[in-house]
PDB file of C-alpha atoms and ligand atoms in Angstrom:
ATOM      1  CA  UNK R 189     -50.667 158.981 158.766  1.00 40.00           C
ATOM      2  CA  UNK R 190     -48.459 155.882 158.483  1.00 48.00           C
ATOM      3  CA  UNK R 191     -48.184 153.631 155.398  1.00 55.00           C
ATOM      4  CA  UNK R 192     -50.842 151.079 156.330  1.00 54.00           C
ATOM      5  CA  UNK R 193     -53.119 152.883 157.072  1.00 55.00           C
ATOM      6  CA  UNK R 194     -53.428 154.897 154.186  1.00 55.00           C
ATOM      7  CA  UNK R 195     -53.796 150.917 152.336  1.00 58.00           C
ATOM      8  CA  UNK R 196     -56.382 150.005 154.363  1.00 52.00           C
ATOM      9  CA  UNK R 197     -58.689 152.860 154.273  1.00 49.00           C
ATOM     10  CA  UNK R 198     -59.074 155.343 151.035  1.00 64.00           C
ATOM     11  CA  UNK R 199     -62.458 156.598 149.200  1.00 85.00           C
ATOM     12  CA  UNK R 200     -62.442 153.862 146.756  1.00 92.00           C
ATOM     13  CA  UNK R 201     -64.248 151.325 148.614  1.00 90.00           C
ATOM     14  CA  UNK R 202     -67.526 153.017 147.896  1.00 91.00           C
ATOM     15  CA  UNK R 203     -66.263 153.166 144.055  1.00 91.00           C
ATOM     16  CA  UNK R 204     -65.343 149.708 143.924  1.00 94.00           C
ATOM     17  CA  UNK R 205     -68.691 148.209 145.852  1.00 92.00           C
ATOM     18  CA  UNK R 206     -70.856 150.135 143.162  1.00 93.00           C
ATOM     19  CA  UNK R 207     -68.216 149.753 139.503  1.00 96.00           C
ATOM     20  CA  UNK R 208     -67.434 146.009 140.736  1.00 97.00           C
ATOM     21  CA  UNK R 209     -70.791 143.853 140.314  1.00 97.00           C
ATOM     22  CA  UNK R 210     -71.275 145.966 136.652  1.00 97.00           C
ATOM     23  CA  UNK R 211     -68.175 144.565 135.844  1.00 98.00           C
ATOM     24  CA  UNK R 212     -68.229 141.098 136.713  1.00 98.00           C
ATOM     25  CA  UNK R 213     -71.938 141.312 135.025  1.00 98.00           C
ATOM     26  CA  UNK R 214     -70.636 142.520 131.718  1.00 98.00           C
ATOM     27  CA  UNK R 215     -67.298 139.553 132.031  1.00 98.00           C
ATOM     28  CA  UNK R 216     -69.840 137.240 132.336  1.00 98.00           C
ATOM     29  CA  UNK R 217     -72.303 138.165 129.046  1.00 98.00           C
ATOM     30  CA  UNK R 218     -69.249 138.179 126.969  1.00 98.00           C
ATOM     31  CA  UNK R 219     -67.740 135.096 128.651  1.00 98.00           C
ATOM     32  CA  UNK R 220     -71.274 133.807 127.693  1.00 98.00           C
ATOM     33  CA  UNK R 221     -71.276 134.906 124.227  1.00 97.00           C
ATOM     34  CA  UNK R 222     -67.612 133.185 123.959  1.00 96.00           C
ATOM     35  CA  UNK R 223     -68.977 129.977 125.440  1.00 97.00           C
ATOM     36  CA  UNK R 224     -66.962 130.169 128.283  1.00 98.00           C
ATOM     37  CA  UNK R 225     -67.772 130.681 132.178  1.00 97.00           C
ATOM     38  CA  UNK R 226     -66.836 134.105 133.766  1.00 97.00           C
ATOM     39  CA  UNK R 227     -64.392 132.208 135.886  1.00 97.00           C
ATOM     40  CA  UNK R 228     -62.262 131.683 132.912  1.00 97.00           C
ATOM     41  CA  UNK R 229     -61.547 135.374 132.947  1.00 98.00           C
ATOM     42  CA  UNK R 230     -59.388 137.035 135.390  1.00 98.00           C
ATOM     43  CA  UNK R 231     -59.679 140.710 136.651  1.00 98.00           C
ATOM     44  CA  UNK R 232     -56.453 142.601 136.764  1.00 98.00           C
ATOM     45  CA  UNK R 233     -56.987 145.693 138.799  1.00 98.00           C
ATOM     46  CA  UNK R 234     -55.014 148.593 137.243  1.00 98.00           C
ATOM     47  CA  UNK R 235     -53.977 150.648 140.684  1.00 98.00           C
ATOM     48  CA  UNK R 236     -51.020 152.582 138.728  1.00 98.00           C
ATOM     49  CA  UNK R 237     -51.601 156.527 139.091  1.00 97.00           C
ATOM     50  CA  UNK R 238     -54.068 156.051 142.404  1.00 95.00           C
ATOM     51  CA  UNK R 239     -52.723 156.301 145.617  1.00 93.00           C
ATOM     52  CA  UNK R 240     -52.557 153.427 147.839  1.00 92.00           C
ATOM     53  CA  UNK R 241     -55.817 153.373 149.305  1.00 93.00           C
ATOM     54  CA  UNK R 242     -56.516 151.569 145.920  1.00 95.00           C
ATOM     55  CA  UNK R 243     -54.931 148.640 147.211  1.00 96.00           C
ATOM     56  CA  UNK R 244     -56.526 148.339 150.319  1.00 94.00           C
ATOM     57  CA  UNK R 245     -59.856 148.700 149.054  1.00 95.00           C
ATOM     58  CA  UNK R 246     -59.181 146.303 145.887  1.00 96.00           C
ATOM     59  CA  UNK R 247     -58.495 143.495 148.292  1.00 96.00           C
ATOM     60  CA  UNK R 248     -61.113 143.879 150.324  1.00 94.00           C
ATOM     61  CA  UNK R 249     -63.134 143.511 146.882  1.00 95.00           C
ATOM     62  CA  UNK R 250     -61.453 140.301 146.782  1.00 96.00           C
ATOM     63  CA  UNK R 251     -59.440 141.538 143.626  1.00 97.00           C
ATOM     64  CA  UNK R 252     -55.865 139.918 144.530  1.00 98.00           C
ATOM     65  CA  UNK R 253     -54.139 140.409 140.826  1.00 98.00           C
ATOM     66  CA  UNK R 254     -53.313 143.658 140.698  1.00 98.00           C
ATOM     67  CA  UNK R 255     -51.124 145.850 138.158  1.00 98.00           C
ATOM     68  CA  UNK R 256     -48.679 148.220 138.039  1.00 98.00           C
ATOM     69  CA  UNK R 257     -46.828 150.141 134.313  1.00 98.00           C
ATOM     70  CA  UNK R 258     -43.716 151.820 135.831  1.00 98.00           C
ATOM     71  CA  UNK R 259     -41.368 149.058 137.768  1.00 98.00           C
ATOM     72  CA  UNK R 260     -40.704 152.296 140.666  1.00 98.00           C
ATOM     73  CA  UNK R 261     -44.286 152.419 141.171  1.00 98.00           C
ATOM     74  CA  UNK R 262     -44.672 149.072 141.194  1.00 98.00           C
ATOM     75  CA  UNK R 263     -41.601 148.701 144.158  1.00 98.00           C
ATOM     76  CA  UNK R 264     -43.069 151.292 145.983  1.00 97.00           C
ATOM     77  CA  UNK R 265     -46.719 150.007 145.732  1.00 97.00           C
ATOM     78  CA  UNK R 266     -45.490 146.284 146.999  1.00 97.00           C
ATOM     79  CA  UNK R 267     -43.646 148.248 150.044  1.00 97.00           C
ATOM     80  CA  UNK R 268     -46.994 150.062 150.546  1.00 95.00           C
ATOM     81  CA  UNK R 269     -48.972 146.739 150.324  1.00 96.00           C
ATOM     82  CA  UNK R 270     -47.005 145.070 153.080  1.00 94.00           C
ATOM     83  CA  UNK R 271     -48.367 141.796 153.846  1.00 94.00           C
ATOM     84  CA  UNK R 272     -51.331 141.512 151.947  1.00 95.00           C
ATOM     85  CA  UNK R 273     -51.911 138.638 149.771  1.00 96.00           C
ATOM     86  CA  UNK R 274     -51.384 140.941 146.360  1.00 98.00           C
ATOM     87  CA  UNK R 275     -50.311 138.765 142.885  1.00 98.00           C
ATOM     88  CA  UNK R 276     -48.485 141.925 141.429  1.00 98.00           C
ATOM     89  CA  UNK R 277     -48.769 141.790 137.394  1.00 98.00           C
ATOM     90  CA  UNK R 278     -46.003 144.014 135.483  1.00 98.00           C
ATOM     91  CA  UNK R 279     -48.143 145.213 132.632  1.00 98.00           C
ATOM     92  CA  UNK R 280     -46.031 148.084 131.091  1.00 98.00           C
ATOM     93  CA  UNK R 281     -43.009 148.274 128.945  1.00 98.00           C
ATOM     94  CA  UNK R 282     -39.758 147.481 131.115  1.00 98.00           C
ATOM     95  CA  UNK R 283     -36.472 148.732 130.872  1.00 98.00           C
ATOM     96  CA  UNK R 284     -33.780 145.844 130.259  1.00 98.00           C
ATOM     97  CA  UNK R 285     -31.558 147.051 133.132  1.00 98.00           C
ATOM     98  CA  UNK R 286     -34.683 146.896 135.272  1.00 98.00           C
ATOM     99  CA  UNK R 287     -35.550 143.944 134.297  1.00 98.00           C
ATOM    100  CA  UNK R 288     -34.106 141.526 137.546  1.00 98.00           C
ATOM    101  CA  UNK R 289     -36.171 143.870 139.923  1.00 98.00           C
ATOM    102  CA  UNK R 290     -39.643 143.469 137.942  1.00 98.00           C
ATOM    103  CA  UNK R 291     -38.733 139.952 137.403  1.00 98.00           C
ATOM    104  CA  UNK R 292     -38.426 139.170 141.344  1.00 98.00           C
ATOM    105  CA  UNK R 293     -41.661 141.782 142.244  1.00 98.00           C
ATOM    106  CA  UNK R 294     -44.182 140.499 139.364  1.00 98.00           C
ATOM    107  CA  UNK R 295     -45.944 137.511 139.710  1.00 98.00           C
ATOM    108  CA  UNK R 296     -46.568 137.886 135.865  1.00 98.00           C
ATOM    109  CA  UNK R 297     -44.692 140.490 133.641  1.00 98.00           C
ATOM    110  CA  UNK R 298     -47.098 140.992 130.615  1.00 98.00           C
ATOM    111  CA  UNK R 299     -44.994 142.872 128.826  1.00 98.00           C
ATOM    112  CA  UNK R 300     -42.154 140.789 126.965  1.00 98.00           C
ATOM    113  CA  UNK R 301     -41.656 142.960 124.082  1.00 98.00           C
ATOM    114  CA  UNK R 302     -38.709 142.126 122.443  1.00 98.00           C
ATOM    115  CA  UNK R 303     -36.071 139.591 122.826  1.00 98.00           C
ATOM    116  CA  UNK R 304     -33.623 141.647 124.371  1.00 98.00           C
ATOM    117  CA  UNK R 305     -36.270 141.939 127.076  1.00 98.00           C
ATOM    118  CA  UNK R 306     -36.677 138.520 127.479  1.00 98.00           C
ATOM    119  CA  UNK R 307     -32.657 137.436 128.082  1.00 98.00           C
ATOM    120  CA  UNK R 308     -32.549 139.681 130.681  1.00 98.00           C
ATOM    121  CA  UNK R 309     -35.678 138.409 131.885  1.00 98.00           C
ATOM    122  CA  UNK R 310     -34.508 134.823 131.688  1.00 98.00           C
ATOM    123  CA  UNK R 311     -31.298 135.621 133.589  1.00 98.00           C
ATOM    124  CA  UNK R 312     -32.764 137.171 136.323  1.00 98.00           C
ATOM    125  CA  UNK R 313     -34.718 133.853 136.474  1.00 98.00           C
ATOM    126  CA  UNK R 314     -31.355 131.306 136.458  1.00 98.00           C
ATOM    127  CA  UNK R 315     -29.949 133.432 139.030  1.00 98.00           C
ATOM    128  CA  UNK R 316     -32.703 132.653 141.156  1.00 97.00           C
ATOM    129  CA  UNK R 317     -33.335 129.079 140.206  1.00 98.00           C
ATOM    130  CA  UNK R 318     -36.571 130.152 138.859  1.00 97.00           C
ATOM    131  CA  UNK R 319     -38.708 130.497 136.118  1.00 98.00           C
ATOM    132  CA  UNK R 320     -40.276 133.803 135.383  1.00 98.00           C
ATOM    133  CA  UNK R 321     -43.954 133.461 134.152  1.00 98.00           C
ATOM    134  CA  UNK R 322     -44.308 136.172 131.469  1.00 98.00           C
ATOM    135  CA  UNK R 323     -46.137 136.533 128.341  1.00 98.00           C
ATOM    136  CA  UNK R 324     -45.053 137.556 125.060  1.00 98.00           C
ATOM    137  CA  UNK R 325     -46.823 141.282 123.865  1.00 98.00           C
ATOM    138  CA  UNK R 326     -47.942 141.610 120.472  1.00 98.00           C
ATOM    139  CA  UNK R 327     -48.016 144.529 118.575  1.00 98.00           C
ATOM    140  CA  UNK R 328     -51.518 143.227 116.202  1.00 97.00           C
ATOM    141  CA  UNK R 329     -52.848 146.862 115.171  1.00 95.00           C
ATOM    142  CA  UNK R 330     -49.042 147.999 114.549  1.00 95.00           C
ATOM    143  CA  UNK R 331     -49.296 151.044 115.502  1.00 95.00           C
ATOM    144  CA  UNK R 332     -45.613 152.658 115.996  1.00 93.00           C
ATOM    145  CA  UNK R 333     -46.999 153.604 119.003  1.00 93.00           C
ATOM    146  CA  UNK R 334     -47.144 150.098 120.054  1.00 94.00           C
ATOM    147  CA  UNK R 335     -44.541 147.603 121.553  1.00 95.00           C
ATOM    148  CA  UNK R 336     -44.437 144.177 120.885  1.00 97.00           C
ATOM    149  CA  UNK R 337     -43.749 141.835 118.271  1.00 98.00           C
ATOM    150  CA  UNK R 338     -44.975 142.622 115.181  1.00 97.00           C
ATOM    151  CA  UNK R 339     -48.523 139.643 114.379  1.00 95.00           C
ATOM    152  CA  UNK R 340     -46.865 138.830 111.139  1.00 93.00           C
ATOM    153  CA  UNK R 341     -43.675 138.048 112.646  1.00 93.00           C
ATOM    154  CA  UNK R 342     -44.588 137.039 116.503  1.00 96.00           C
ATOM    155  CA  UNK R 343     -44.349 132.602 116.058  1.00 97.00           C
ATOM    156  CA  UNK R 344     -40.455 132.852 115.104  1.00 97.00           C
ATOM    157  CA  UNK R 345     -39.828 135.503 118.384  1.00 97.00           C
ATOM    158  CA  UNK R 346     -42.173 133.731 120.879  1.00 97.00           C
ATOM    159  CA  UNK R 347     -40.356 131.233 119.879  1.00 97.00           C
ATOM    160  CA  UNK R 348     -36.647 132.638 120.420  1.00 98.00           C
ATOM    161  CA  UNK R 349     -38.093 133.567 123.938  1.00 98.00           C
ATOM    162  CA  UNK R 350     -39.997 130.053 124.790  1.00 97.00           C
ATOM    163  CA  UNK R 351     -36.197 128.456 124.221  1.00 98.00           C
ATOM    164  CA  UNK R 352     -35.047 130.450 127.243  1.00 98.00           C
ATOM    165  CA  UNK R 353     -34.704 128.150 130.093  1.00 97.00           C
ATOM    166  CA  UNK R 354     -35.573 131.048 133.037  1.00 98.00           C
ATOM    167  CA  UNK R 355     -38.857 131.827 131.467  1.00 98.00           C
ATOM    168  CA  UNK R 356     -42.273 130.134 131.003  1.00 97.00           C
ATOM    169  CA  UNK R 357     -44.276 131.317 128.521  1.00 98.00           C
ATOM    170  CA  UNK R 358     -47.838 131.159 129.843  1.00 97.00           C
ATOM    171  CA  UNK R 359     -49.645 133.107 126.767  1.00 98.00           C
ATOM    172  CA  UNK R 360     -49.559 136.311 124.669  1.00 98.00           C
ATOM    173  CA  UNK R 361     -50.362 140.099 125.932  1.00 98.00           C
ATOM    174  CA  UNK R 362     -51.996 142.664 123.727  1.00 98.00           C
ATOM    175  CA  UNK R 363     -53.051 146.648 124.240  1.00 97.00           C
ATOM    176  CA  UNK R 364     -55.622 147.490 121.195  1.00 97.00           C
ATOM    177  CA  UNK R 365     -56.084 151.216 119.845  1.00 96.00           C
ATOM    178  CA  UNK R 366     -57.405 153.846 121.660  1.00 94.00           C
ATOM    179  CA  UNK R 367     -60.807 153.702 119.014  1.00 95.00           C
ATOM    180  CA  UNK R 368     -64.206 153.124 119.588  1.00 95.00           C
ATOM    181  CA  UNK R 369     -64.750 150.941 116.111  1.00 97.00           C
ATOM    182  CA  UNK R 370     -66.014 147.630 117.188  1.00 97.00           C
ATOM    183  CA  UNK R 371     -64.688 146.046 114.443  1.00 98.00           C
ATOM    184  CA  UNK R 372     -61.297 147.487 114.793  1.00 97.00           C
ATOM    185  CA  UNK R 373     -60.996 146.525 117.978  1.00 98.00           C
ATOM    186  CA  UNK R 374     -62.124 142.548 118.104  1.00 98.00           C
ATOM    187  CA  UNK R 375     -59.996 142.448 114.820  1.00 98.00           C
ATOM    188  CA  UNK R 376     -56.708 143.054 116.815  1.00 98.00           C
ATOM    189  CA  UNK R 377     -58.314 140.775 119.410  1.00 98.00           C
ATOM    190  CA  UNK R 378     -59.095 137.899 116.816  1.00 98.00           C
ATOM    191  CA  UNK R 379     -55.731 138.618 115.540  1.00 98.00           C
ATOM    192  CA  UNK R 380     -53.908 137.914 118.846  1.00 98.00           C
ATOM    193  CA  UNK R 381     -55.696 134.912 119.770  1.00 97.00           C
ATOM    194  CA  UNK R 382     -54.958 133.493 116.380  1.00 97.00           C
ATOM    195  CA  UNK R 383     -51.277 134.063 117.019  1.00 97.00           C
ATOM    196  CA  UNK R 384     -51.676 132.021 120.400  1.00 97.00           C
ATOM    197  CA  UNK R 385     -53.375 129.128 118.391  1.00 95.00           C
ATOM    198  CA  UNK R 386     -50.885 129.252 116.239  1.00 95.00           C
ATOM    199  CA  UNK R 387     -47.848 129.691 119.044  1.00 95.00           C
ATOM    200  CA  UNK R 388     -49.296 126.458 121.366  1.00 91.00           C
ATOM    201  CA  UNK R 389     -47.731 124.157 119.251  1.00 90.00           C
ATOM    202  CA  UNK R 390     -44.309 125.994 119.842  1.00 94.00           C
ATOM    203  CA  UNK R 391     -42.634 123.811 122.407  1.00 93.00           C
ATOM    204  CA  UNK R 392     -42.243 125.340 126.271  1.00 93.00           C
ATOM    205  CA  UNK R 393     -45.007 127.655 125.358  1.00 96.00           C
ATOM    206  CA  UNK R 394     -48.018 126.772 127.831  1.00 92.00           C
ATOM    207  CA  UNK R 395     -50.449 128.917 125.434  1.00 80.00           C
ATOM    208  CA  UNK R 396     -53.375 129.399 128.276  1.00 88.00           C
ATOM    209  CA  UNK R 397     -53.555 132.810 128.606  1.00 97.00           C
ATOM    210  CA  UNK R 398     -54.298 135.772 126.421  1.00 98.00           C
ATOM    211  CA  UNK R 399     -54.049 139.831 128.094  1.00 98.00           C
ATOM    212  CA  UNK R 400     -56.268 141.587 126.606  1.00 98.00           C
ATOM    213  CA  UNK R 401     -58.716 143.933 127.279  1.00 98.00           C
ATOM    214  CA  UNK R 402     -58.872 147.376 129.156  1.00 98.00           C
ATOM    215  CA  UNK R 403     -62.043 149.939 130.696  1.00 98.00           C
ATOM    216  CA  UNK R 404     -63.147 150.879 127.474  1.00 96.00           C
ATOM    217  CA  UNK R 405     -62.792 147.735 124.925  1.00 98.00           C
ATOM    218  CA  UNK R 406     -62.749 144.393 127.371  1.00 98.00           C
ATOM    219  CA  UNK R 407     -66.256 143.310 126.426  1.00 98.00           C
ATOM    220  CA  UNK R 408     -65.121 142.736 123.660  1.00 98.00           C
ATOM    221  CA  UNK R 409     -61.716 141.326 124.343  1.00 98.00           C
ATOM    222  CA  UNK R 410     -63.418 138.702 126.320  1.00 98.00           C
ATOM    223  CA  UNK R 411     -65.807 138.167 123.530  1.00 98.00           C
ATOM    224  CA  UNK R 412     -62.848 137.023 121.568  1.00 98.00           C
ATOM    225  CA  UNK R 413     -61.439 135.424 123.814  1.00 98.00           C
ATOM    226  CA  UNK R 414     -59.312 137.175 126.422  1.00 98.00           C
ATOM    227  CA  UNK R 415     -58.660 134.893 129.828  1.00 98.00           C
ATOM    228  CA  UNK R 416     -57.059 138.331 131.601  1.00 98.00           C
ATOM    229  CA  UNK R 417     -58.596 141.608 131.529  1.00 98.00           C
ATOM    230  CA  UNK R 418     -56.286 144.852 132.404  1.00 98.00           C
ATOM    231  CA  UNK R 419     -58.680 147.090 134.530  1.00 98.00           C
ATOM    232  CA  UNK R 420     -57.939 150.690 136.100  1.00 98.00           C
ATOM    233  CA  UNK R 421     -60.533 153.743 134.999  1.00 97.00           C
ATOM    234  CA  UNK R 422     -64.134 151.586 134.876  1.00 98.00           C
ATOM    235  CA  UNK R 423     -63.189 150.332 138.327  1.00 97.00           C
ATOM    236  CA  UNK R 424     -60.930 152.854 140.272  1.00 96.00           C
ATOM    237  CA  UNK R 425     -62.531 155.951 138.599  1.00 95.00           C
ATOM    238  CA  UNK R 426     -59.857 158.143 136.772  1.00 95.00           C
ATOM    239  CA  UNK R 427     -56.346 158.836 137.848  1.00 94.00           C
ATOM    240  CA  UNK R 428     -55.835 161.935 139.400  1.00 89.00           C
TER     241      UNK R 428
HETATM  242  C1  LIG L 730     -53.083 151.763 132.217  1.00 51.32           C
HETATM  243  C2  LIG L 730     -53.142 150.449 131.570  1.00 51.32           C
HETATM  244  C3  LIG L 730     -54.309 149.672 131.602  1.00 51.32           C
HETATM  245  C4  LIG L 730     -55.591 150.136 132.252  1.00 51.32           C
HETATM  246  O1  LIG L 730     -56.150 151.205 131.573  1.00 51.32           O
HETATM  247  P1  LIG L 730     -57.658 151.692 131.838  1.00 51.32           P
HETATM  248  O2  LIG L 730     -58.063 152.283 130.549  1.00 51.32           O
HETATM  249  O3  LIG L 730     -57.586 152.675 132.946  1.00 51.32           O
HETATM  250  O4  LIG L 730     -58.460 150.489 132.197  1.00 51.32           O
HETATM  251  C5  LIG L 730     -54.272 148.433 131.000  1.00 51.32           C
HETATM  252  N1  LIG L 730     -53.160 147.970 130.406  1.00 51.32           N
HETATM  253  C6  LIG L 730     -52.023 148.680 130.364  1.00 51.32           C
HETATM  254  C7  LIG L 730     -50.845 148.107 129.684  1.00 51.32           C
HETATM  255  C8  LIG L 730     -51.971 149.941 130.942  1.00 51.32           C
HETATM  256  O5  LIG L 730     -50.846 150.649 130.886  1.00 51.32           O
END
């Protein structure tokens, strides 16, 4: 079987047709609840660990953004995808010296965790007379487990990375701990979008969007706020 056909066909069309309206039901309460329309909330589709019948069937959902964690997989899952109209989203930590080849692939890298990072980011950028959209990650439960910039500390290094001139700095990225405690959870959340309030005022940082939210906490991320959710298990099922 050749490449494109193993994008266009795949079992998770059926998986997608019944996880997909249960989704965009539960955006929309919380979107609600926020006092904001579901359309102010963008589905990321998580296709990292599925095979590439994922991305056919994702499109023909009419989910376009779709994201990748390991810059190989994502390379090999933009070969796979060929011509189809796919906004690729980097959402996982990146390497610096891989940095140029997520920077040219990713329509949005998510994942700006430290400043380091972000140079390389930005050079990649000037050397193609472009600016790389990104957003800064926050670490807000700091957990050593977590990258990103520490809450207490993120204004002073979104704003070392909003003064780099091949970047634009379209919001903040978050991942919250693995816990079901509600309160736990939209605490990191709160936390983050605080941050953002607090970051729009930092010049060249656009502040609009906030990454947050994943299969089993995005309710609640959108609740407080989140304008991207980061979806792969309560849509594609689990990863083999
Ligand atoms: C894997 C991953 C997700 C999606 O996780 P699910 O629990 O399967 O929805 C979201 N964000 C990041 C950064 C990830 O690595």
């Amino acid at each position: 079987m050749d490449d494109r056909k193993l994008v266009s066909t795949g079992c998770f069309g059926s998986t997608l047709r019944e996880r997909l309206p249960r989704v965009r039901e539960r955006i929309a309460a919380a979107a609600e609840l926020s006092g904001r329309d579901a359309s102010a909330v963008r589905v990321v589709t998580v296709t990292k660990g599925h095979p590439p019948g994922a991305i056919g069937a994702a499109v023909a959902a009419g989910l376009l953004d779709l994201g990748e964690n390991r810059v190989e997989e994502l390379e090999e899952k933009v070969r796979l995808a060929g011509d189809l109209p796919v906004r690729w989203h980097m959402i996982g930590h990146v390497q610096r010296r891989k940095a140029g080849r997520a920077a040219r692939l990713a329509a949005l890298v998510h994942s700006v965790d430290s400043l380091r990072l972000a140079e390389r980011l930005s050079r990649s950028g000037e050397a193609d007379a472009r600016r790389i959209p990104v957003l800064v990650q926050v670490n807000a439960s700091g957990e050593a487990t977590k990258g990103g910039f520490p809450a207490a500390s993120a204004l002073d290094g979104i704003g070392e990375v909003a003064e780099l001139r091949g970047l634009r700095v379209l919001g903040l990225m978050t991942m919250a701990p693995l816990t079901g405690d509600e309160a736990v959870l939209r605490g990191v959340f709160a936390k983050t979008r605080a941050v953002m309030e607090a970051a729009a005022g930092i010049s060249g940082v656009e502040g609009r969007e906030l990454s947050m939210g994943m299969s089993n906490d995005y309710g609640l991320a959108v609740e407080e706020g989140s304008t991207m959710v980061r979806l792969g298990t309560t849509l594609l099922g689990a990863r083999p």
